[in-house]
Amino acid sequence: MRKPLEETDLKDWGVIPTMIEGESRTSGKVIYKGPNGESESGLWICTPGKWFCHVTSDEFCHFLEGRCTYVHESGEVIEITPDTAAFFPKDWKGECTVHETVKKVYMIR
């Protein structure tokens, strides 16, 4: 994918199902999906709100735009700003608060 911030061919993926506050809507574009669904990469966009997050597969992501805060159930805080790379291991649990719409490229396995 060239120039992901300029991508307009996006699919509406709906509202985050585990909302705590607000109504974060997601959209994006899948670049690759493994033959058995075990891996996936693409572009993900999410509007402001707060929700419970449970990462069900290892995920590496590079945030391109926006601001959000992830708070692990242990209390560890991860502040996300543009050009932040992050890794969330399988079974990471906590809360995510999107302050400004985020755009990221991701790879899950």
Coordinates of N, CA, C and O in Angstrom, one line a residue:
M1 N 0.9 -1.2 0.0 CA 0.0 0.0 0.0 C 0.9 1.2 0.0 O 1.7 1.4 0.9
R2 N 0.7 2.1 -1.0 CA 1.5 3.3 -1.0 C 0.6 4.4 -0.4 O -0.6 4.5 -0.7
K3 N 1.2 5.3 0.3 CA 0.6 6.5 0.9 C -0.7 6.1 1.7 O -1.8 6.5 1.3
P4 N -0.6 5.3 2.7 CA -1.8 4.9 3.5 C -2.6 6.0 4.0 O -3.8 5.9 4.2
L5 N -2.0 7.1 4.3 CA -2.8 8.3 4.8 C -3.7 8.9 3.8 O -4.7 9.5 4.1
E6 N -3.4 8.6 2.5 CA -4.3 9.1 1.4 C -5.3 8.0 0.9 O -6.0 8.3 0.0
E7 N -5.3 6.9 1.5 CA -6.2 5.8 1.1 C -7.6 6.2 1.3 O -8.0 6.7 2.4
T8 N -8.4 6.0 0.3 CA -9.9 6.3 0.4 C -10.8 5.1 0.1 O -12.0 5.1 0.4
D9 N -10.2 4.0 -0.4 CA -11.0 2.8 -0.6 C -11.1 2.0 0.7 O -10.4 1.0 0.8
L10 N -11.9 2.4 1.6 CA -12.0 1.8 3.0 C -13.3 1.1 3.2 O -14.3 1.6 2.6
K11 N -13.3 0.1 4.0 CA -14.6 -0.5 4.4 C -15.0 -0.1 5.8 O -14.1 0.0 6.7
D12 N -16.3 0.1 6.0 CA -16.8 0.4 7.3 C -16.8 -0.9 8.1 O -17.5 -1.8 7.8
W13 N -16.1 -0.9 9.3 CA -16.1 -2.1 10.1 C -16.9 -2.0 11.3 O -16.9 -2.8 12.2
G14 N -17.6 -0.9 11.4 CA -18.6 -0.7 12.5 C -18.0 -0.2 13.8 O -16.9 0.3 13.9
V15 N -18.9 -0.2 14.8 CA -18.6 0.3 16.2 C -17.9 -0.7 17.0 O -18.2 -1.9 16.9
I16 N -16.9 -0.3 17.8 CA -16.2 -1.3 18.7 C -17.2 -1.9 19.6 O -18.0 -1.2 20.2
P17 N -17.3 -3.2 19.7 CA -18.4 -3.9 20.5 C -18.2 -3.7 22.0 O -19.2 -4.0 22.7
T18 N -17.1 -3.4 22.5 CA -16.8 -3.3 23.9 C -16.7 -1.9 24.4 O -15.9 -1.6 25.3
M19 N -17.5 -1.0 23.9 CA -17.4 0.4 24.3 C -17.7 0.6 25.8 O -18.6 0.0 26.4
I20 N -16.9 1.6 26.3 CA -17.1 2.1 27.7 C -17.7 3.5 27.7 O -18.7 3.8 28.4
E21 N -17.2 4.3 26.8 CA -17.7 5.7 26.6 C -17.6 6.0 25.1 O -16.7 5.7 24.5
G22 N -18.6 6.8 24.7 CA -18.6 7.2 23.3 C -19.0 6.1 22.3 O -19.6 5.1 22.7
E23 N -18.7 6.3 21.0 CA -19.0 5.3 20.0 C -17.9 5.3 18.9 O -18.1 5.9 17.9
S24 N -16.8 4.7 19.3 CA -15.7 4.6 18.3 C -16.1 3.7 17.1 O -16.5 2.6 17.3
R25 N -16.0 4.3 15.9 CA -16.2 3.6 14.7 C -14.9 3.2 14.0 O -14.0 4.0 14.1
T26 N -14.9 2.1 13.4 CA -13.6 1.6 12.8 C -13.9 1.4 11.3 O -15.0 1.1 10.9
S27 N -12.8 1.6 10.5 CA -12.9 1.3 9.1 C -11.4 0.9 8.7 O -10.5 1.1 9.5
G28 N -11.3 0.5 7.5 CA -9.9 0.1 7.1 C -9.9 -0.6 5.8 O -10.9 -0.7 5.0
K29 N -8.7 -1.2 5.5 CA -8.5 -2.0 4.3 C -7.5 -3.1 4.6 O -6.5 -2.8 5.2
V30 N -7.9 -4.3 4.3 CA -7.0 -5.5 4.5 C -6.1 -5.6 3.3 O -6.6 -5.5 2.1
I31 N -4.8 -5.6 3.5 CA -3.8 -5.8 2.5 C -3.6 -7.3 2.2 O -3.5 -7.7 1.1
Y32 N -3.6 -8.1 3.3 CA -3.3 -9.5 3.2 C -4.0 -10.2 4.3 O -4.1 -9.8 5.4
K33 N -4.6 -11.4 4.0 CA -5.2 -12.3 5.0 C -4.7 -13.7 4.7 O -4.8 -14.1 3.5
G34 N -4.1 -14.3 5.7 CA -3.6 -15.7 5.5 C -4.6 -16.7 5.1 O -5.8 -16.5 5.4
P35 N -4.3 -17.7 4.4 CA -5.2 -18.7 3.9 C -6.1 -19.3 5.0 O -7.3 -19.7 4.7
N36 N -5.7 -19.4 6.2 CA -6.5 -20.0 7.3 C -6.9 -18.9 8.2 O -7.4 -19.2 9.3
G37 N -6.8 -17.6 7.9 CA -7.2 -16.5 8.7 C -6.3 -16.3 9.9 O -6.6 -15.5 10.8
E38 N -5.1 -17.0 10.0 CA -4.2 -16.9 11.1 C -3.4 -15.6 11.1 O -2.8 -15.2 12.1
S39 N -3.3 -14.9 10.0 CA -2.5 -13.7 9.9 C -3.3 -12.7 9.0 O -4.1 -13.1 8.2
E40 N -3.0 -11.4 9.3 CA -3.6 -10.4 8.5 C -2.8 -9.1 8.6 O -2.2 -8.8 9.7
S41 N -2.8 -8.3 7.6 CA -2.2 -7.0 7.7 C -3.1 -6.0 6.9 O -3.9 -6.4 6.0
G42 N -3.0 -4.7 7.3 CA -3.8 -3.7 6.6 C -3.7 -2.4 7.3 O -2.8 -2.1 8.1
L43 N -4.7 -1.5 7.0 CA -4.8 -0.2 7.5 C -6.1 -0.2 8.4 O -7.1 -0.7 8.0
W44 N -6.0 0.4 9.6 CA -7.1 0.5 10.5 C -7.3 1.9 11.0 O -6.3 2.6 11.3
I45 N -8.5 2.4 11.0 CA -8.8 3.8 11.4 C -9.9 3.7 12.5 O -10.8 2.9 12.4
C46 N -9.8 4.5 13.5 CA -10.7 4.4 14.7 C -11.0 5.9 15.2 O -10.0 6.6 15.4
T47 N -12.3 6.2 15.3 CA -12.7 7.5 15.8 C -12.7 7.5 17.4 O -12.6 6.5 18.0
P48 N -12.7 8.7 18.0 CA -12.6 8.8 19.4 C -13.7 8.0 20.2 O -14.8 7.8 19.8
G49 N -13.2 7.6 21.4 CA -14.0 6.9 22.3 C -13.2 6.0 23.3 O -11.9 6.1 23.1
K50 N -13.8 5.3 24.2 CA -13.0 4.5 25.1 C -13.7 3.1 25.2 O -14.9 3.0 25.2
W51 N -12.9 2.1 25.1 CA -13.4 0.7 25.2 C -12.4 -0.3 25.8 O -11.2 0.0 26.0
F52 N -13.0 -1.4 26.2 CA -12.2 -2.5 26.7 C -11.5 -3.2 25.5 O -12.2 -3.5 24.6
C53 N -10.2 -3.5 25.6 CA -9.5 -4.1 24.6 C -8.9 -5.4 25.0 O -8.2 -5.5 26.1
H54 N -9.1 -6.5 24.2 CA -8.5 -7.8 24.4 C -7.9 -8.2 23.1 O -8.6 -8.5 22.1
V55 N -6.6 -8.2 23.1 CA -5.8 -8.6 21.9 C -5.8 -10.1 21.8 O -5.2 -10.8 22.7
T56 N -6.4 -10.7 20.7 CA -6.5 -12.1 20.6 C -5.4 -12.8 19.8 O -5.3 -14.0 19.8
S57 N -4.5 -12.0 19.2 CA -3.4 -12.5 18.4 C -2.3 -11.5 18.6 O -2.5 -10.3 18.7
D58 N -1.0 -11.9 18.5 CA 0.1 -11.0 18.5 C -0.2 -9.9 17.4 O -0.6 -10.2 16.3
E59 N 0.1 -8.6 17.8 CA -0.1 -7.5 16.8 C 1.0 -6.5 16.9 O 1.3 -6.0 18.0
F60 N 1.6 -6.2 15.7 CA 2.5 -5.1 15.6 C 1.8 -4.1 14.8 O 1.1 -4.3 13.8
C61 N 2.0 -2.8 15.3 CA 1.3 -1.7 14.5 C 2.2 -0.5 14.5 O 3.0 -0.3 15.5
H62 N 2.0 0.3 13.5 CA 2.7 1.6 13.3 C 1.6 2.6 13.2 O 0.9 2.6 12.2
F63 N 1.5 3.5 14.2 CA 0.5 4.5 14.2 C 1.0 5.7 13.3 O 2.1 6.2 13.5
L64 N 0.2 6.1 12.4 CA 0.5 7.1 11.4 C -0.1 8.5 11.8 O 0.5 9.5 11.4
E65 N -1.2 8.5 12.5 CA -1.9 9.7 12.7 C -2.8 9.5 14.0 O -3.2 8.4 14.3
G66 N -3.0 10.6 14.7 CA -3.9 10.6 15.8 C -3.2 10.4 17.2 O -2.0 10.4 17.2
R67 N -4.1 10.3 18.2 CA -3.6 10.2 19.6 C -4.5 9.2 20.3 O -5.7 9.4 20.3
C68 N -3.9 8.3 21.1 CA -4.7 7.4 21.9 C -3.8 6.9 23.1 O -2.6 7.1 23.1
T69 N -4.5 6.4 24.1 CA -3.8 5.9 25.3 C -4.3 4.5 25.5 O -5.5 4.2 25.6
Y70 N -3.4 3.5 25.7 CA -3.7 2.2 26.1 C -3.2 2.0 27.5 O -2.1 2.4 27.9
V71 N -4.1 1.5 28.4 CA -3.8 1.2 29.8 C -4.0 -0.3 30.0 O -5.1 -0.8 30.0
H72 N -2.9 -1.0 30.2 CA -2.9 -2.5 30.5 C -3.6 -2.7 31.9 O -3.6 -1.8 32.7
E73 N -4.2 -3.8 32.0 CA -4.9 -4.1 33.3 C -3.9 -4.1 34.5 O -4.3 -3.9 35.6
S74 N -2.6 -4.2 34.2 CA -1.6 -4.0 35.3 C -1.3 -2.6 35.7 O -0.6 -2.3 36.7
G75 N -1.8 -1.7 34.9 CA -1.6 -0.2 35.1 C -0.6 0.4 34.2 O -0.4 1.6 34.1
E76 N 0.2 -0.4 33.4 CA 1.2 0.1 32.4 C 0.4 1.0 31.4 O -0.6 0.6 30.9
V77 N 1.0 2.2 31.1 CA 0.3 3.1 30.2 C 1.2 3.2 28.9 O 2.4 3.4 29.0
I78 N 0.6 3.1 27.8 CA 1.2 3.3 26.5 C 0.6 4.5 25.8 O -0.6 4.4 25.4
E79 N 1.3 5.6 25.7 CA 0.8 6.8 25.0 C 1.2 6.7 23.5 O 2.3 6.5 23.1
I80 N 0.2 6.8 22.6 CA 0.4 6.7 21.2 C 0.2 8.1 20.6 O -0.8 8.8 20.8
T81 N 1.2 8.5 19.8 CA 1.2 9.7 19.0 C 1.6 9.3 17.6 O 2.1 8.2 17.4
P82 N 1.5 10.2 16.6 CA 1.9 9.8 15.2 C 3.4 9.3 15.2 O 4.2 9.8 16.0
D83 N 3.6 8.3 14.4 CA 4.9 7.7 14.2 C 5.4 6.8 15.4 O 6.5 6.6 15.6
T84 N 4.4 6.3 16.2 CA 4.7 5.4 17.2 C 4.5 3.9 16.7 O 3.5 3.6 16.1
A85 N 5.5 3.1 17.0 CA 5.4 1.7 16.7 C 5.1 1.0 18.0 O 5.7 1.3 19.0
A86 N 4.2 0.0 18.0 CA 3.9 -0.7 19.2 C 3.6 -2.2 18.9 O 3.3 -2.6 17.8
F87 N 3.9 -3.0 19.9 CA 3.6 -4.5 19.9 C 2.7 -4.8 21.0 O 3.0 -4.5 22.2
F88 N 1.6 -5.5 20.7 CA 0.7 -6.0 21.7 C 0.7 -7.5 21.6 O 0.2 -8.1 20.6
P89 N 1.1 -8.2 22.7 CA 1.2 -9.7 22.6 C -0.3 -10.3 22.8 O -1.2 -9.6 23.4
K90 N -0.4 -11.5 22.3 CA -1.7 -12.2 22.4 C -2.1 -12.2 23.9 O -1.3 -12.3 24.8
D91 N -3.4 -11.9 24.1 CA -4.0 -11.9 25.4 C -3.7 -10.6 26.2 O -4.0 -10.5 27.4
W92 N -3.2 -9.6 25.6 CA -3.0 -8.3 26.2 C -4.5 -7.8 26.5 O -5.3 -7.8 25.6
K93 N -4.7 -7.3 27.7 CA -6.0 -6.8 28.1 C -5.9 -5.4 28.8 O -4.9 -5.2 29.6
G94 N -6.8 -4.6 28.5 CA -6.8 -3.2 29.1 C -7.9 -2.4 28.5 O -8.8 -2.8 27.8
E95 N -7.6 -1.0 28.6 CA -8.6 -0.1 28.0 C -7.8 0.8 27.0 O -6.7 1.1 27.2
C96 N -8.5 1.1 26.0 CA -8.0 2.1 25.0 C -8.9 3.3 24.9 O -10.1 3.2 24.8
T97 N -8.3 4.5 25.0 CA -9.0 5.7 24.8 C -8.4 6.4 23.6 O -7.2 6.8 23.6
V98 N -9.2 6.6 22.6 CA -8.8 7.3 21.4 C -9.2 8.8 21.6 O -10.4 9.1 21.8
H99 N -8.2 9.7 21.7 CA -8.4 11.1 21.9 C -8.7 11.8 20.6 O -9.5 12.7 20.5
E100 N -7.9 11.5 19.5 CA -8.0 12.0 18.2 C -8.0 10.8 17.2 O -7.2 9.9 17.4
T101 N -8.8 10.8 16.2 CA -8.9 9.7 15.3 C -7.5 9.1 14.9 O -6.6 9.9 14.6
V102 N -7.4 7.8 15.1 CA -6.1 7.2 14.8 C -6.1 6.4 13.5 O -7.2 5.9 13.1
K103 N -5.0 6.4 12.8 CA -4.8 5.6 11.6 C -3.5 4.8 11.9 O -2.5 5.4 12.3
K104 N -3.6 3.5 11.6 CA -2.4 2.7 11.8 C -2.3 1.6 10.7 O -3.3 1.2 10.2
V105 N -1.1 1.2 10.5 CA -0.9 0.0 9.7 C -0.6 -1.1 10.7 O 0.1 -0.9 11.7
Y106 N -1.0 -2.3 10.4 CA -0.9 -3.4 11.4 C -0.6 -4.8 10.7 O -0.8 -4.9 9.5
M107 N -0.1 -5.6 11.6 CA 0.2 -7.0 11.2 C -0.2 -7.9 12.4 O 0.4 -7.7 13.5
I108 N -1.1 -8.8 12.2 CA -1.5 -9.7 13.3 C -1.1 -11.1 12.8 O -1.1 -11.5 11.7
R109 N -0.7 -12.0 13.9 CA -0.4 -13.4 13.5 C -0.9 -14.3 14.7 O -1.1 -13.9 15.8

